[in-house]
CSV table of C-alpha atoms in Angstrom, one decimal:
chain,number,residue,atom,x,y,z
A,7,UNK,CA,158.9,-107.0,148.4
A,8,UNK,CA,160.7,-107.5,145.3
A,9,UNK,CA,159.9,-104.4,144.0
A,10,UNK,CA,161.0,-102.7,146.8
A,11,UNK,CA,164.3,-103.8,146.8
A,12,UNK,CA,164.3,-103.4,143.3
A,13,UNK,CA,163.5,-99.7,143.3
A,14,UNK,CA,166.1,-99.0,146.5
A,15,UNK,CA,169.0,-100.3,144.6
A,16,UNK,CA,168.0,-99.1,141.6
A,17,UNK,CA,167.8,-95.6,142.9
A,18,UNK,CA,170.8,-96.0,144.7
A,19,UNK,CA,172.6,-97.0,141.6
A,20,UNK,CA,170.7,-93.7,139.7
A,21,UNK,CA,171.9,-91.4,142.4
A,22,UNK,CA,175.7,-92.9,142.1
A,23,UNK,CA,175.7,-92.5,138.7
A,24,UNK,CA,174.0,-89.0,138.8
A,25,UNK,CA,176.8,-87.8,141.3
A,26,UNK,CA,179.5,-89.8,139.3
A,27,UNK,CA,178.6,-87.6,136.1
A,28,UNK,CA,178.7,-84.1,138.3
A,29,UNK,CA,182.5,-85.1,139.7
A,30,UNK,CA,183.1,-85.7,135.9
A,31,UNK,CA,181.8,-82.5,134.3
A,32,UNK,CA,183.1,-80.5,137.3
A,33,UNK,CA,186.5,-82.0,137.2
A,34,UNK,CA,186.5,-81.4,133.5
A,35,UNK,CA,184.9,-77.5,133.8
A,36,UNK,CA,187.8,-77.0,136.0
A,37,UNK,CA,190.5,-78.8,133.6
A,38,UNK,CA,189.3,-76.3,130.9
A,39,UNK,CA,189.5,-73.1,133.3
A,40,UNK,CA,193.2,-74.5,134.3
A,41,UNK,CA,193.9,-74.7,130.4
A,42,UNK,CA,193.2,-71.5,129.5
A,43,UNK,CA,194.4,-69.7,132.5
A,44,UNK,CA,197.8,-71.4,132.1
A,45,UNK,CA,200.0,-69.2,129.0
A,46,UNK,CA,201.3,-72.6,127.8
A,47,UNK,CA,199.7,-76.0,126.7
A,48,UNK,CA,199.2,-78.9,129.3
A,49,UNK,CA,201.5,-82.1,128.7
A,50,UNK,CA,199.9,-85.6,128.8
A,51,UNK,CA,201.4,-85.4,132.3
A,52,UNK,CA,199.1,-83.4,133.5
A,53,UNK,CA,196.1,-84.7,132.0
A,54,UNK,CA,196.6,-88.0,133.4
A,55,UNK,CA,197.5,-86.2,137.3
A,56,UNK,CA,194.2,-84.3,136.8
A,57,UNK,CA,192.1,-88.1,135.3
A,58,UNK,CA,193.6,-89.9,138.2
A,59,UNK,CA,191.5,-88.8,141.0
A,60,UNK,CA,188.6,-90.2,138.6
A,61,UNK,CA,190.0,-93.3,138.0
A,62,UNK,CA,190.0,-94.0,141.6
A,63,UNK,CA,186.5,-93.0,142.0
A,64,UNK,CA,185.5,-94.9,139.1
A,65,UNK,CA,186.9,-97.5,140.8
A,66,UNK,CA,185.0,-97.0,144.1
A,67,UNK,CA,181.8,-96.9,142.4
A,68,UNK,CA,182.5,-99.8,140.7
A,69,UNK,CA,183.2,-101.6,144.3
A,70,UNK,CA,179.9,-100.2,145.6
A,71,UNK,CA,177.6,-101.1,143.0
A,72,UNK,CA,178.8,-105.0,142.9
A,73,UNK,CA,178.0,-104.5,146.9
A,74,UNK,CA,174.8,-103.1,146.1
A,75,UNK,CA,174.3,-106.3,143.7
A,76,UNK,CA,175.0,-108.6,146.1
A,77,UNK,CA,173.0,-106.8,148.6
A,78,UNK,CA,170.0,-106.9,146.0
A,79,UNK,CA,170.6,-110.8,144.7
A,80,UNK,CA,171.5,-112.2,148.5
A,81,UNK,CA,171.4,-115.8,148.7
A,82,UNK,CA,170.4,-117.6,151.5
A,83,UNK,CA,170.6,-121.1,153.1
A,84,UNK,CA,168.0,-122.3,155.5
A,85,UNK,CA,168.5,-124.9,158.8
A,86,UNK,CA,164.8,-126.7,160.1
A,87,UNK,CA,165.2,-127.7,164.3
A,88,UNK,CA,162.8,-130.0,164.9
A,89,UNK,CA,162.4,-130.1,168.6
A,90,UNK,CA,162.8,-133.4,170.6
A,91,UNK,CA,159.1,-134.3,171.7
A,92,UNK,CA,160.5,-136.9,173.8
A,93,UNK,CA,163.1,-135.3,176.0
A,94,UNK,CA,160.5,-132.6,177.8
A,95,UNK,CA,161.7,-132.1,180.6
A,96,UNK,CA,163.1,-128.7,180.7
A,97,UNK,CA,162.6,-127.5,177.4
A,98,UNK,CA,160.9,-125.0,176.4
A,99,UNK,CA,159.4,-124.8,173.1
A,100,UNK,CA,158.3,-121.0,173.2
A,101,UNK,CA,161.9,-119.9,174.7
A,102,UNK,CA,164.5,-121.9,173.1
A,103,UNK,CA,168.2,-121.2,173.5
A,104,UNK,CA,168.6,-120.2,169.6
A,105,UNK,CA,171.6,-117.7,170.6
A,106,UNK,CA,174.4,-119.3,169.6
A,107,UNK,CA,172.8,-119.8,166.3
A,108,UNK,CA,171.9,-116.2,166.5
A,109,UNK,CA,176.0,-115.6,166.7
A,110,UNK,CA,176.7,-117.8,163.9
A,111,UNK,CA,174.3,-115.3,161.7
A,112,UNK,CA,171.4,-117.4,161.5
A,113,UNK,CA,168.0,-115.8,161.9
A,114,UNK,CA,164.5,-116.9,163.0
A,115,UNK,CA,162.4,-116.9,159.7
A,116,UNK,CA,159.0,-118.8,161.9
A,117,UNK,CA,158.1,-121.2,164.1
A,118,UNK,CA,155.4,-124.6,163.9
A,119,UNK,CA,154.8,-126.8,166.3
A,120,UNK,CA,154.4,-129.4,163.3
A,121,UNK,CA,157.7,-128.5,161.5
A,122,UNK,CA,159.6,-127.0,164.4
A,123,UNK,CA,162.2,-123.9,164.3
A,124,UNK,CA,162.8,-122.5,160.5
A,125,UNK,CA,166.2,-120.0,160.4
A,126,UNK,CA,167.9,-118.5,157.7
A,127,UNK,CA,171.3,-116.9,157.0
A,128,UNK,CA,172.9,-114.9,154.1
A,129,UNK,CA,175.3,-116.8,152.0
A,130,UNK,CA,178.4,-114.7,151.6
A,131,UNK,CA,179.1,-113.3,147.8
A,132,UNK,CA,182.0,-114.7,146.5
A,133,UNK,CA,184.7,-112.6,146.4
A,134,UNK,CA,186.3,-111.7,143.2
């Protein structure tokens, strides 16, 4: 399983990269073509008008690849319900009412009658 995720993100992050570098050269292809076309020589100005676009995507990528890590690296805290074998009247063991749990983002990992209800829940990345 770890590989999987391992190769997903890392092909993700290959693909970004791949389409990061195409922007860059086609961006720069067409900086060159605006040079020569124009009779006199671009100021800083324009330089930094024409690298701005990149910054911001530069910037983008850099927001979706610490996503991507977080996604990858997910942390996850765990909550055991061990079910009352003394009140049984009424409950159910095979059909618990686990949706409110289910709201608050926690998920049914597995279920033993000798341990009870196992859930999980991903711990939110720290925002930076």
């Amino acid at each position: 399983m770890k590989c999987e995720r391992g190769f997903k993100s890392n092909f993700i992050f290959s693909v970004l990269t791949i389409g990061l570098c195409a922007v860059i050269l086609f961006c720069l292809g067409g900086l060159c073509l605006a040079q020569s076309s124009e009779s006199t020589a671009a100021s800083g100005e324009n330089v930094s008008e024409l690298l701005a676009p990149l910054q911001a995507l530069h910037d983008d990528l850099a927001r979706i690849e610490a996503k991507l890590d977080a996604f990858a690296n997910a942390k996850w805290e765990y909550k055991i319900l061990v079910p009352n074998v003394l009140e049984n009247s009424g409950f159910d063991p095979y059909k618990p009412n686990l949706a409110p749990l289910g709201k608050q983002g926690w998920e049914l990992v597995t279920y033993s009658p000798d341990v009870g209800y196992i859930l999980k829940r991903r711990i939110a990345p720290e925002s930076k």
